[in-house]
């Protein structure tokens, strides 16, 4: 279950590493089911994902604002910039 966004308490989807990974996996699988998230790491204001397909891998960085804009990803509300970044990275694989 995703964390509710509350600016006063400071809880956002960005702070839930598992939820962010599930959201990114969902977007990746919709674009290309053969691509997997090999690794991920959290930076101060972004997450970096290593996407892999067969022998190739490529890094994509998703910013805090894009992730927070995708708070309701389970309802299909995903930030277009986030989707475009993932799609472009997969195209490079």
Coordinates of N, CA, C and O in Angstrom, one line a residue:
X1 N 0.8 -1.2 0.0 CA 0.0 0.0 0.0 C 0.9 1.2 0.0 O 1.9 1.3 0.7
X2 N 0.6 2.2 -0.8 CA 1.4 3.4 -0.9 C 1.2 4.3 0.2 O 0.1 4.4 0.8
X3 N 2.2 5.1 0.5 CA 2.2 6.1 1.6 C 1.4 7.3 1.1 O 1.6 7.7 0.0
X4 N 0.5 7.8 1.9 CA -0.2 9.0 1.5 C 0.7 10.2 1.5 O 1.6 10.3 2.3
X5 N 0.5 11.1 0.5 CA 1.3 12.3 0.4 C 0.9 13.3 1.4 O -0.3 13.6 1.5
X6 N 1.7 13.7 2.3 CA 1.4 14.7 3.3 C 2.6 15.6 3.5 O 3.6 15.2 4.2
X7 N 2.5 16.8 2.9 CA 3.7 17.7 3.0 C 4.0 18.1 4.5 O 5.1 18.4 4.8
X8 N 3.0 18.1 5.3 CA 3.2 18.5 6.7 C 4.0 17.4 7.5 O 4.8 17.7 8.3
X9 N 3.7 16.2 7.2 CA 4.4 15.1 7.9 C 5.6 14.7 7.1 O 6.5 14.0 7.6
X10 N 5.7 15.1 5.8 CA 6.9 14.8 5.0 C 6.9 13.4 4.5 O 7.9 12.9 4.0
X11 N 5.8 12.7 4.4 CA 5.7 11.3 3.9 C 5.2 11.4 2.5 O 4.2 12.0 2.2
X12 N 6.0 10.8 1.6 CA 5.7 10.8 0.1 C 6.0 9.4 -0.4 O 6.7 8.6 0.2
X13 N 5.5 9.1 -1.6 CA 5.9 7.9 -2.3 C 7.4 7.8 -2.5 O 8.0 6.7 -2.5
X14 N 8.0 9.0 -2.7 CA 9.5 9.0 -2.9 C 10.2 8.3 -1.7 O 11.3 7.7 -1.9
X15 N 9.7 8.4 -0.5 CA 10.3 7.9 0.7 C 10.1 6.4 0.9 O 10.7 5.8 1.7
X16 N 9.2 5.8 0.1 CA 8.9 4.4 0.2 C 9.7 3.6 -1.0 O 9.1 3.5 -2.1
X17 N 10.9 3.2 -0.7 CA 11.7 2.6 -1.7 C 11.0 1.4 -2.4 O 11.1 1.2 -3.7
X18 N 10.3 0.6 -1.7 CA 9.6 -0.6 -2.3 C 8.5 -0.1 -3.2 O 8.3 -0.7 -4.3
X19 N 7.8 0.9 -2.9 CA 6.7 1.4 -3.7 C 7.2 2.0 -5.0 O 6.7 1.8 -6.1
X20 N 8.3 2.7 -4.9 CA 8.9 3.3 -6.1 C 9.4 2.3 -7.0 O 9.2 2.3 -8.2
X21 N 10.0 1.2 -6.5 CA 10.5 0.1 -7.3 C 9.3 -0.6 -8.0 O 9.4 -0.9 -9.2
X22 N 8.2 -0.8 -7.3 CA 7.0 -1.5 -7.9 C 6.4 -0.6 -9.0 O 6.0 -1.1 -10.0
X23 N 6.4 0.7 -8.8 CA 5.9 1.6 -9.8 C 6.8 1.5 -11.0 O 6.3 1.4 -12.2
X24 N 8.1 1.6 -10.9 CA 9.0 1.6 -12.0 C 8.9 0.2 -12.7 O 8.9 0.2 -14.0
X25 N 8.8 -0.9 -12.0 CA 8.7 -2.2 -12.6 C 7.4 -2.3 -13.4 O 7.4 -2.8 -14.5
X26 N 6.4 -1.7 -12.9 CA 5.1 -1.7 -13.7 C 5.3 -0.9 -15.0 O 4.8 -1.4 -16.0
X27 N 5.9 0.2 -15.0 CA 6.1 1.0 -16.2 C 7.0 0.2 -17.2 O 6.7 0.1 -18.4
X28 N 8.1 -0.3 -16.7 CA 9.0 -1.1 -17.5 C 8.3 -2.3 -18.2 O 8.4 -2.5 -19.4
X29 N 7.5 -3.0 -17.4 CA 6.8 -4.2 -17.9 C 5.8 -3.9 -19.0 O 5.6 -4.6 -19.9
X30 N 5.2 -2.7 -18.8 CA 4.2 -2.3 -19.9 C 4.9 -1.9 -21.2 O 4.3 -2.2 -22.2
X31 N 6.1 -1.4 -21.1 CA 6.8 -1.0 -22.3 C 7.5 -2.2 -22.9 O 7.4 -2.4 -24.1
X32 N 8.2 -3.0 -22.1 CA 8.9 -4.2 -22.7 C 9.1 -5.3 -21.6 O 9.9 -5.1 -20.7
X33 N 8.3 -6.3 -21.6 CA 8.3 -7.4 -20.6 C 9.7 -8.1 -20.5 O 9.9 -8.8 -19.5
X34 N 10.6 -8.0 -21.5 CA 11.9 -8.6 -21.4 C 12.9 -7.8 -20.6 O 14.0 -8.3 -20.4
X35 N 12.6 -6.6 -20.3 CA 13.5 -5.8 -19.5 C 13.3 -5.9 -18.0 O 12.1 -6.0 -17.6
X36 N 14.4 -6.0 -17.3 CA 14.2 -6.1 -15.8 C 15.0 -5.0 -15.1 O 15.9 -4.4 -15.7
X37 N 14.6 -4.7 -13.9 CA 15.4 -3.7 -13.1 C 16.5 -4.5 -12.4 O 16.2 -5.4 -11.5
X38 N 17.7 -4.3 -12.8 CA 18.8 -5.1 -12.2 C 19.2 -4.6 -10.9 O 19.4 -5.3 -9.9
X39 N 19.3 -3.2 -10.7 CA 19.6 -2.6 -9.5 C 18.9 -1.2 -9.4 O 18.5 -0.7 -10.4
X40 N 18.9 -0.7 -8.2 CA 18.4 0.6 -8.0 C 19.1 1.2 -6.7 O 19.5 0.5 -5.9
X41 N 19.2 2.5 -6.8 CA 19.8 3.2 -5.6 C 19.1 4.6 -5.5 O 18.7 5.2 -6.4
X42 N 19.0 5.0 -4.2 CA 18.3 6.3 -3.9 C 19.4 7.3 -3.7 O 20.4 7.1 -2.9
X43 N 19.3 8.4 -4.4 CA 20.2 9.6 -4.2 C 19.3 10.6 -3.4 O 18.2 10.3 -3.0
X44 N 19.9 11.8 -3.2 CA 19.2 12.8 -2.4 C 17.8 13.1 -2.9 O 16.8 13.2 -2.2
X45 N 17.7 13.4 -4.3 CA 16.5 13.9 -4.8 C 16.1 13.0 -6.1 O 15.3 13.5 -6.9
X46 N 16.6 11.8 -6.1 CA 16.2 11.0 -7.3 C 16.5 9.5 -6.9 O 17.1 9.2 -5.9
X47 N 16.0 8.6 -7.8 CA 16.3 7.2 -7.8 C 17.0 6.9 -9.1 O 16.6 7.4 -10.2
X48 N 18.0 6.1 -9.1 CA 18.7 5.6 -10.3 C 18.4 4.1 -10.4 O 18.6 3.3 -9.5
X49 N 17.9 3.7 -11.6 CA 17.6 2.3 -11.9 C 18.5 1.9 -13.0 O 18.8 2.6 -14.0
X50 N 19.0 0.6 -12.9 CA 19.8 0.0 -13.9 C 18.8 -1.0 -14.6 O 18.4 -2.0 -14.0
X51 N 18.5 -0.7 -15.8 CA 17.6 -1.6 -16.6 C 18.5 -2.5 -17.4 O 19.4 -2.1 -18.0
X52 N 18.1 -3.8 -17.5 CA 18.8 -4.8 -18.2 C 17.9 -5.6 -19.2 O 16.8 -5.9 -18.9
X53 N 18.5 -5.9 -20.3 CA 17.8 -6.7 -21.3 C 18.9 -7.6 -22.0 O 19.9 -7.0 -22.6
X54 N 18.8 -8.9 -21.8 CA 19.9 -9.8 -22.3 C 21.2 -9.4 -21.7 O 21.4 -9.3 -20.5
X55 N 22.2 -9.1 -22.5 CA 23.5 -8.7 -22.0 C 23.8 -7.2 -21.8 O 24.8 -6.8 -21.3
X56 N 22.8 -6.4 -22.2 CA 23.0 -5.0 -22.1 C 22.3 -4.4 -20.9 O 21.3 -4.9 -20.4
X57 N 22.8 -3.3 -20.4 CA 22.2 -2.6 -19.3 C 22.4 -1.1 -19.5 O 23.3 -0.6 -20.2
X58 N 21.4 -0.3 -19.0 CA 21.4 1.1 -19.1 C 20.9 1.7 -17.9 O 20.0 1.2 -17.3
X59 N 21.4 2.9 -17.5 CA 20.9 3.6 -16.3 C 19.9 4.7 -16.7 O 20.0 5.4 -17.7
X60 N 18.9 4.8 -15.8 CA 17.9 5.9 -15.9 C 17.7 6.5 -14.6 O 17.6 5.8 -13.6
X61 N 17.7 7.8 -14.5 CA 17.5 8.5 -13.3 C 16.1 9.2 -13.3 O 15.7 9.9 -14.2
X62 N 15.3 8.9 -12.2 CA 14.0 9.4 -12.1 C 14.0 10.4 -10.9 O 14.4 10.0 -9.8
X63 N 13.6 11.6 -11.2 CA 13.6 12.7 -10.2 C 12.5 12.6 -9.2 O 11.4 12.0 -9.4
X64 N 12.7 13.3 -8.1 CA 11.7 13.3 -7.0 C 10.3 13.8 -7.5 O 9.3 13.3 -7.2
X65 N 10.3 14.9 -8.3 CA 9.1 15.5 -8.7 C 8.3 14.5 -9.7 O 7.1 14.4 -9.6
X66 N 9.0 13.8 -10.5 CA 8.4 12.8 -11.4 C 7.8 11.7 -10.6 O 6.7 11.2 -10.9
X67 N 8.5 11.2 -9.6 CA 8.0 10.1 -8.7 C 6.8 10.6 -7.9 O 5.8 9.9 -7.9
X68 N 6.9 11.8 -7.3 CA 5.8 12.3 -6.5 C 4.5 12.5 -7.4 O 3.4 12.3 -7.0
X69 N 4.8 12.9 -8.7 CA 3.6 13.1 -9.6 C 3.0 11.8 -10.0 O 1.8 11.8 -10.5
X70 N 3.6 10.7 -9.7 CA 3.1 9.4 -10.0 C 2.6 8.7 -8.8 O 2.4 7.5 -8.7
X71 N 2.2 9.5 -7.8 CA 1.7 9.0 -6.5 C 0.6 8.0 -6.7 O 0.6 7.0 -6.0
X72 N -0.3 8.3 -7.6 CA -1.4 7.4 -7.8 C -1.2 6.5 -9.0 O -2.1 6.3 -9.8
X73 N 0.0 5.9 -9.1 CA 0.3 5.1 -10.3 C -0.6 3.8 -10.4 O -0.8 3.3 -11.5
X74 N -1.1 3.3 -9.3 CA -1.9 2.2 -9.3 C -3.3 2.4 -10.0 O -3.9 1.5 -10.4
X75 N -3.6 3.7 -10.0 CA -4.9 4.1 -10.7 C -4.6 4.5 -12.2 O -5.4 5.0 -12.9
X76 N -3.3 4.4 -12.6 CA -2.9 4.7 -14.0 C -2.4 6.1 -14.1 O -2.2 6.5 -15.3
X77 N -2.3 6.8 -13.0 CA -1.8 8.2 -13.1 C -0.3 8.3 -12.9 O 0.3 8.4 -11.8
X78 N 0.4 8.1 -14.1 CA 1.9 8.1 -14.0 C 2.4 9.3 -14.8 O 1.9 9.6 -15.9
X79 N 3.4 10.0 -14.3 CA 3.9 11.2 -14.9 C 4.5 10.9 -16.3 O 5.2 10.0 -16.5
X80 N 4.1 11.7 -17.3 CA 4.5 11.4 -18.7 C 6.0 11.5 -18.8 O 6.6 10.8 -19.6
X81 N 6.7 12.4 -18.1 CA 8.1 12.6 -18.2 C 8.8 11.3 -17.7 O 9.8 10.8 -18.3
X82 N 8.3 10.8 -16.6 CA 8.9 9.5 -16.1 C 8.7 8.4 -17.1 O 9.7 7.7 -17.3
X83 N 7.5 8.3 -17.7 CA 7.3 7.2 -18.7 C 8.2 7.4 -19.9 O 8.8 6.4 -20.4
X84 N 8.4 8.7 -20.3 CA 9.2 8.9 -21.5 C 10.7 8.6 -21.2 O 11.4 8.0 -22.0
X85 N 11.2 8.9 -20.0 CA 12.6 8.6 -19.6 C 12.8 7.1 -19.7 O 13.8 6.6 -20.2
X86 N 11.9 6.3 -19.1 CA 12.0 4.9 -19.1 C 11.9 4.3 -20.5 O 12.7 3.5 -20.9
X87 N 11.0 4.8 -21.3 CA 10.8 4.4 -22.7 C 12.0 4.7 -23.5 O 12.5 3.8 -24.3
X88 N 12.6 5.8 -23.4 CA 13.8 6.2 -24.1 C 15.0 5.3 -23.7 O 15.8 4.9 -24.6
X89 N 15.1 5.0 -22.4 CA 16.2 4.2 -22.0 C 16.1 2.8 -22.5 O 17.0 2.2 -22.9
X90 N 14.9 2.3 -22.5 CA 14.6 0.9 -23.0 C 14.9 0.9 -24.5 O 15.5 -0.1 -25.0
X91 N 14.6 1.9 -25.2 CA 14.9 2.0 -26.7 C 16.3 1.9 -27.0 O 16.8 1.4 -28.0
X92 N 17.2 2.4 -26.0 CA 18.6 2.3 -26.2 C 19.2 1.0 -25.9 O 20.3 0.7 -26.3
X93 N 18.4 0.1 -25.3 CA 18.9 -1.3 -25.0 C 18.7 -2.0 -26.3 O 19.2 -2.9 -26.7

